Amino acid sequence: MGAAAGAVALSGCASEGSTGEALRSDRPLPEPFRVPLPIPPVKRPVRRDATTDWYEIVQRQADVEMLPGVRTRILGYDGVFPGPTVESRTGRRTVVRHSNQTDVPTVVHLHGGHTPAEHDGWPTDLVLPQNNAAHHHDHHPGHVTRGRRDYVYPITQPAATLWYHDHRMDFTGPQVYRGLAGFHLIRDDVEDALSLPGGDREIPLMIADRAFDADGALKYPAMAHDDFVEGVLGDVVLVNGAPWPELEVDAARYRFRILNASNARRYQLTLDQGATFVQIGSDAGLLAAPIEHTAVTIAQAERFDVIVDFSAYRPGQVITMRNALGSAGTGQVMRFRVARKARDDSVIPTQLADVEPLRRGTVERQFAFSRGTVPDGLGGQRKGWVVNGKPFDPSRVDATPRLGDVEIWTLSTDLHHPVHIHLSPFQVLSRNGRPPGDLDAGWKDTVDLRPAETVEVAVRFTDYRGRFLLHCHNLEHEDMTMMSTFETT
Ligand code: C2O
Ligand code: CU
Ligand code: CU
């Protein structure tokens, strides 16, 4: 994978099914399965009226206990990682006021949101820190505000597991790594009618790898460090911010909304003791019908909404979620401990939601994701990543799809590049000329492409005219210019 020889020797296996370089922690790793799974707090609106729910989130530094016995400084939404979970209802507008009390400019993007361009988190639409007058004449023109701004989300889309995260130009990798990521769930009547597991049995799982310094600080390479152009892989697997946590469960069905919020790591999730994942939803909403998987391969930014049935297990039994692509520590994710027998009224319906298959489109476009030479910001050149041979330029438009048309986009890669399209979801039509795999089902907004793959997707943009992004969701690749702009007309 072009990894530097020294790094390979250091880490044993640098790639683990991912394009990236392993970063090793400088302190002993914690024992797995010793801490309980944290559940991110659910945000309460500060106000509701007939049409709108209003929220306020403060972005700030905080020192939190991620590893037992030591404090780690994060940048968190409300000072926590993951950030608080926002819950919206289809048909009700959500307005989130974000205040930036950090020391860096930020940008908020609602990943998977069907959002007008103005509120989508364009990488140069910065929110400057409230208390830092020194910042800053940025060389990228954008709609810059100071201190705070309101992000307005119409929320006309169906129930889905979205997430929000930082999207600042050139700094998405480090700012997400420091903690700027949270869930944003959308609920609707279709889903409510299904009697899926709910309440304490509906749990979001944000999986993210990190490495730590000797004193417990998050370790991230200096920008422009050529060894990490491939992406940053940590050696500690966090779920909801805790290392290899354990969740006590009833012997009952659970719904897990699994998100891979890692910068560069892919996972192949498995369960032992014969447990399986029954997938009910993908990135952008419910599937037409459930699909059972013994393993779920999840690339960065993808979501798998699954049901795991613990009813066959006895109290005291443990079921481990592993990562078949990892080794040693990164080969494990978390553990479930069955605590008690319990009543369960949930069902796994045989039909879930109507998923309209997108027909063949009229317009075809190709997007090739590959290594390239890109500007280093200092007048020179550096190694980076390009789309169709070009580094990202916020003033250039690469495609102009018309609202309402179905287009066929052919995505191709040299290495692993999970491709994400803003504004509207898509459907996978083919992989390497063959039918899509069983993990490609439903409405997607991010698709996992492995080295030298070609995937065709059908996409139909609707409602909002403006400039939106298409990019690789390996965050180091994104920061090293692997983005492209389309403008809907
Ligand atoms: Cu999750 Cu453009 O990002
Ligand atoms: Cu997005
Ligand atoms: Cu990439």
Coordinates of C-alpha atoms in Angstrom, one line a residue, residues 124-441:
T124 CA -14.7 27.8 4.0
D125 CA -18.0 29.0 5.6
L126 CA -16.1 29.3 8.9
V127 CA -17.4 30.1 12.3
L128 CA -14.5 31.9 13.9
P129 CA -13.8 31.5 17.6
Q130 CA -15.8 33.8 19.8
N131 CA -12.9 35.0 21.9
N132 CA -10.0 35.3 19.5
A133 CA -9.8 38.6 17.8
A134 CA -6.5 37.6 16.2
H135 CA -8.2 35.2 13.8
H136 CA -8.0 35.8 10.8
H137 CA -8.0 36.7 7.2
D138 CA -8.4 33.3 5.6
H139 CA -7.1 33.0 2.1
H140 CA -10.2 31.0 1.1
P141 CA -13.3 33.2 0.7
G142 CA -16.4 31.9 2.3
H143 CA -19.3 33.1 4.4
V144 CA -17.4 33.7 7.6
T145 CA -19.2 34.5 10.9
R146 CA -17.7 35.1 14.3
G147 CA -18.6 33.4 17.5
R148 CA -21.8 31.6 16.5
R149 CA -24.2 30.8 13.7
D150 CA -27.5 29.1 13.2
Y151 CA -27.6 26.0 11.0
V152 CA -31.2 25.6 9.6
Y153 CA -32.2 22.0 8.6
P154 CA -35.6 21.6 6.9
I155 CA -35.6 17.8 7.7
T156 CA -37.9 16.7 4.9
Q157 CA -36.2 13.3 4.6
P158 CA -37.3 10.0 6.1
A159 CA -36.1 8.4 9.4
A160 CA -32.3 7.8 9.3
T161 CA -29.1 7.8 11.4
L162 CA -27.2 11.0 10.5
W163 CA -24.2 12.4 12.2
Y164 CA -22.8 15.9 12.4
H165 CA -19.1 16.7 12.4
D166 CA -16.5 19.3 11.7
H167 CA -15.8 20.1 8.0
R168 CA -13.2 22.9 8.1
M169 CA -11.1 23.3 5.0
D170 CA -7.8 21.4 5.4
F171 CA -8.5 20.6 9.1
T172 CA -11.4 18.1 9.1
G173 CA -9.1 15.2 10.1
P174 CA -7.6 16.8 13.2
Q175 CA -10.8 18.5 14.3
V176 CA -12.9 15.3 14.1
Y177 CA -10.0 13.4 15.7
R178 CA -10.1 15.9 18.6
G179 CA -13.8 15.1 19.2
L180 CA -16.1 17.2 16.9
A181 CA -18.6 14.5 16.0
G182 CA -22.1 13.5 17.2
F183 CA -25.2 11.7 16.1
H184 CA -28.3 13.3 14.6
L185 CA -31.2 11.0 14.4
I186 CA -34.3 11.5 12.3
R187 CA -37.5 9.8 13.3
D188 CA -40.8 9.5 11.4
D189 CA -44.2 7.8 11.5
V190 CA -43.2 5.0 9.2
E191 CA -40.5 3.8 11.6
D192 CA -42.7 4.4 14.6
A193 CA -45.3 2.0 13.2
L194 CA -42.7 -0.9 13.0
S195 CA -42.3 -1.8 16.7
L196 CA -38.5 -1.9 16.4
P197 CA -36.5 -2.2 19.7
G198 CA -36.6 1.2 21.3
G199 CA -35.9 3.1 24.5
D200 CA -32.9 1.6 26.3
R201 CA -32.7 -1.0 23.6
E202 CA -32.0 1.4 20.8
I203 CA -28.4 2.5 21.1
P204 CA -26.1 4.5 18.8
L205 CA -22.5 3.1 18.5
M206 CA -19.9 5.5 17.3
I207 CA -16.7 3.6 16.5
A208 CA -13.5 5.6 16.2
D209 CA -9.8 4.7 16.6
R210 CA -7.4 7.0 18.3
A211 CA -3.8 6.9 19.6
F212 CA -2.7 8.6 22.9
D213 CA 0.5 10.3 24.2
A214 CA 2.2 9.1 27.4
D215 CA 0.2 11.8 29.3
G216 CA -3.1 10.7 27.8
A217 CA -3.4 13.5 25.2
L218 CA -4.7 12.6 21.8
K219 CA -1.8 11.9 19.4
Y220 CA -2.1 13.2 15.9
P221 CA 0.7 13.8 13.5
A222 CA 1.8 17.3 12.5
M223 CA 0.1 18.5 9.4
A224 CA 2.0 18.0 6.2
H225 CA 3.7 15.0 7.7
D226 CA 4.2 12.9 4.5
D227 CA 4.1 9.6 6.4
F228 CA 0.5 10.1 7.2
V229 CA -0.7 11.2 3.8
E230 CA -2.3 7.8 3.6
G231 CA -4.5 8.4 6.7
V232 CA -4.2 8.1 10.5
L233 CA -4.9 4.7 12.1
G234 CA -5.0 4.6 15.9
D235 CA -4.3 1.6 18.2
V236 CA -7.2 2.1 20.6
V237 CA -10.8 1.4 19.4
L238 CA -13.3 3.7 21.1
V239 CA -17.0 3.1 21.1
N240 CA -18.9 6.2 22.1
G241 CA -15.6 7.5 23.4
A242 CA -14.7 4.6 25.6
P243 CA -11.9 2.0 24.9
W244 CA -13.3 -1.4 24.1
P245 CA -16.3 -0.9 26.4
E246 CA -18.8 -3.4 27.7
L247 CA -22.6 -3.1 27.5
E248 CA -24.9 -5.1 29.9
V249 CA -27.9 -6.2 27.9
D250 CA -31.2 -7.9 28.6
A251 CA -31.7 -11.3 26.8
A252 CA -33.7 -9.4 24.2
R253 CA -33.5 -7.7 20.8
Y254 CA -31.5 -4.5 20.5
R255 CA -31.2 -1.9 17.8
F256 CA -27.7 -0.6 17.2
R257 CA -27.1 2.4 14.9
I258 CA -23.5 1.7 14.0
L259 CA -21.4 4.6 12.7
N260 CA -17.7 4.4 11.7
A261 CA -16.5 7.8 12.7
S262 CA -12.8 6.9 12.2
N263 CA -10.5 9.1 10.1
A264 CA -9.0 6.3 8.1
R265 CA -9.9 2.9 9.5
R266 CA -12.3 0.4 8.0
Y267 CA -13.7 -2.5 10.2
Q268 CA -15.2 -5.8 9.4
L269 CA -17.5 -6.3 12.4
T270 CA -18.4 -9.8 13.6
L271 CA -20.1 -11.2 16.7
D272 CA -19.2 -14.5 18.4
Q273 CA -21.4 -17.1 20.0
G274 CA -23.4 -17.4 16.8
A275 CA -25.0 -13.9 17.0
T276 CA -25.7 -12.0 13.8
F277 CA -26.5 -8.6 12.6
V278 CA -30.0 -8.1 11.1
Q279 CA -29.6 -5.0 9.0
I280 CA -32.7 -2.8 8.9
G281 CA -31.2 0.5 7.6
S282 CA -28.3 1.9 5.7
D283 CA -26.9 5.4 5.7
A284 CA -30.0 7.3 4.6
G285 CA -32.8 5.3 6.0
L286 CA -34.6 2.0 6.4
L287 CA -34.2 -0.8 3.9
A288 CA -37.1 -2.3 2.0
A289 CA -36.6 -5.6 4.0
P290 CA -34.1 -6.8 6.6
I291 CA -30.9 -8.5 5.6
E292 CA -29.0 -10.8 7.9
H293 CA -25.2 -10.6 8.0
T294 CA -22.6 -12.6 9.8
A295 CA -20.1 -9.8 9.2
V296 CA -20.6 -6.1 8.5
T297 CA -17.7 -4.3 6.7
I298 CA -18.1 -0.6 7.5
A299 CA -16.0 2.2 5.9
Q300 CA -15.6 5.6 7.4
A301 CA -18.8 7.6 7.7
E302 CA -21.1 4.7 6.7
R303 CA -23.9 3.7 9.0
F304 CA -25.5 0.3 9.5
D305 CA -28.7 0.2 11.5
V306 CA -28.9 -3.4 12.8
I307 CA -30.8 -5.6 15.3
V308 CA -28.9 -8.0 17.4
D309 CA -31.0 -10.6 19.2
F310 CA -29.6 -11.7 22.6
S311 CA -32.7 -13.7 23.6
A312 CA -31.1 -17.1 23.1
Y313 CA -28.3 -16.3 25.6
R314 CA -28.2 -17.1 29.3
P315 CA -27.4 -14.5 32.0
G316 CA -23.7 -14.2 32.3
Q317 CA -22.9 -15.0 28.7
V318 CA -20.7 -12.6 26.8
I319 CA -20.8 -11.8 23.1
T320 CA -17.8 -10.0 21.7
M321 CA -17.9 -7.7 18.7
R322 CA -14.6 -8.1 16.8
N323 CA -13.0 -6.4 13.9
A324 CA -11.8 -9.1 11.5
L325 CA -9.6 -6.6 9.7
G326 CA -7.7 -5.7 12.9
S327 CA -4.9 -7.4 14.8
A328 CA -4.3 -7.5 18.6
G329 CA -6.1 -4.5 20.1
T330 CA -7.7 -3.3 16.9
G331 CA -9.1 -6.8 16.3
Q332 CA -11.6 -6.1 19.1
V333 CA -14.4 -3.5 19.4
M334 CA -16.6 -4.1 22.4
R335 CA -18.5 -6.7 24.4
F336 CA -22.0 -7.4 25.4
R337 CA -22.8 -9.1 28.7
V338 CA -26.2 -10.7 29.0
A339 CA -27.4 -9.6 32.5
R340 CA -31.0 -11.0 32.8
K341 CA -33.9 -12.6 31.1
A342 CA -36.5 -10.0 30.1
R343 CA -39.7 -9.5 28.2
D344 CA -39.5 -8.2 24.6
D345 CA -42.4 -6.8 22.6
S346 CA -40.2 -5.7 19.7
V347 CA -40.4 -7.4 16.3
I348 CA -38.2 -7.6 13.2
P349 CA -40.7 -6.7 10.5
T350 CA -40.4 -8.5 7.2
Q351 CA -41.2 -5.3 5.3
L352 CA -39.6 -2.0 6.4
A353 CA -40.0 1.0 4.1
D354 CA -40.7 1.7 0.5
V355 CA -37.4 2.1 -1.3
E356 CA -38.0 3.4 -4.8
P357 CA -35.4 1.8 -7.1
L358 CA -33.7 4.5 -9.2
R359 CA -33.9 3.7 -12.9
R360 CA -31.1 4.2 -15.4
G361 CA -30.3 7.8 -15.8
T362 CA -29.6 9.9 -18.8
V363 CA -26.5 11.7 -17.7
E364 CA -23.3 9.8 -16.9
R365 CA -20.3 11.2 -15.1
Q366 CA -17.0 9.6 -14.0
F367 CA -15.0 10.4 -10.9
A368 CA -11.6 8.9 -10.4
F369 CA -10.1 9.0 -6.9
S370 CA -6.3 8.6 -6.8
R371 CA -3.0 9.9 -5.6
G372 CA -1.7 13.1 -7.0
T373 CA 0.5 16.1 -6.6
V374 CA -1.2 19.0 -5.0
P375 CA -0.3 22.5 -3.8
D376 CA 1.3 22.6 -0.4
G377 CA -0.1 26.0 0.4
L378 CA 3.4 27.6 0.4
G379 CA 3.8 27.9 -3.3
G380 CA 5.2 24.4 -3.7
Q381 CA 3.9 20.9 -4.3
R382 CA 3.3 17.9 -2.1
K383 CA 1.9 14.4 -2.2
G384 CA -1.8 14.4 -1.8
W385 CA -5.0 13.1 -3.4
V386 CA -7.1 14.2 -6.4
V387 CA -10.4 13.6 -8.1
N388 CA -10.1 13.3 -11.8
G389 CA -6.5 14.4 -11.5
K390 CA -7.4 17.7 -9.8
P391 CA -6.9 19.0 -6.3
F392 CA -10.0 20.6 -4.6
D393 CA -10.4 24.3 -5.5
P394 CA -13.4 25.9 -3.8
S395 CA -13.9 28.2 -6.8
R396 CA -14.1 25.5 -9.4
V397 CA -17.3 23.6 -10.3
D398 CA -16.7 20.1 -11.7
A399 CA -20.3 19.0 -12.5
T400 CA -23.7 20.7 -12.9
P401 CA -26.4 18.1 -12.4
R402 CA -30.0 19.2 -12.9
L403 CA -32.5 18.9 -10.1
G404 CA -34.8 16.0 -10.6
D405 CA -32.7 14.0 -13.1
V406 CA -31.4 10.6 -12.3
E407 CA -27.6 10.5 -13.0
I408 CA -25.3 7.6 -13.2
W409 CA -21.9 8.3 -11.5
T410 CA -19.1 5.9 -12.0
L411 CA -16.6 6.1 -9.1
S412 CA -13.2 4.5 -9.4
T413 CA -10.2 4.2 -7.1
D414 CA -6.5 3.3 -6.8
L415 CA -6.6 2.6 -3.0
H416 CA -9.4 2.6 -0.4
H417 CA -11.5 5.7 -0.8
P418 CA -14.9 5.8 0.8
V419 CA -16.8 8.2 -1.4
H420 CA -19.4 10.5 0.1
I421 CA -21.9 12.7 -1.9
H422 CA -23.6 15.6 -0.2
L423 CA -27.3 16.7 -0.6
S424 CA -29.1 13.6 -1.8
P425 CA -28.7 9.8 -1.3
F426 CA -27.9 7.3 -4.0
Q427 CA -28.2 3.7 -4.8
V428 CA -25.4 1.3 -5.7
L429 CA -26.0 -0.2 -9.2
S430 CA -22.9 -2.3 -9.7
R431 CA -19.4 -3.1 -8.3
N432 CA -16.7 -4.0 -10.7
G433 CA -19.4 -4.7 -13.4
R434 CA -21.2 -7.1 -11.1
P435 CA -24.3 -6.7 -9.0
P436 CA -23.8 -4.8 -5.8
G437 CA -23.0 -6.7 -2.6
D438 CA -25.5 -7.4 0.2
L439 CA -23.9 -4.6 2.2
D440 CA -24.6 -2.0 -0.5
A441 CA -28.4 -2.2 -0.2

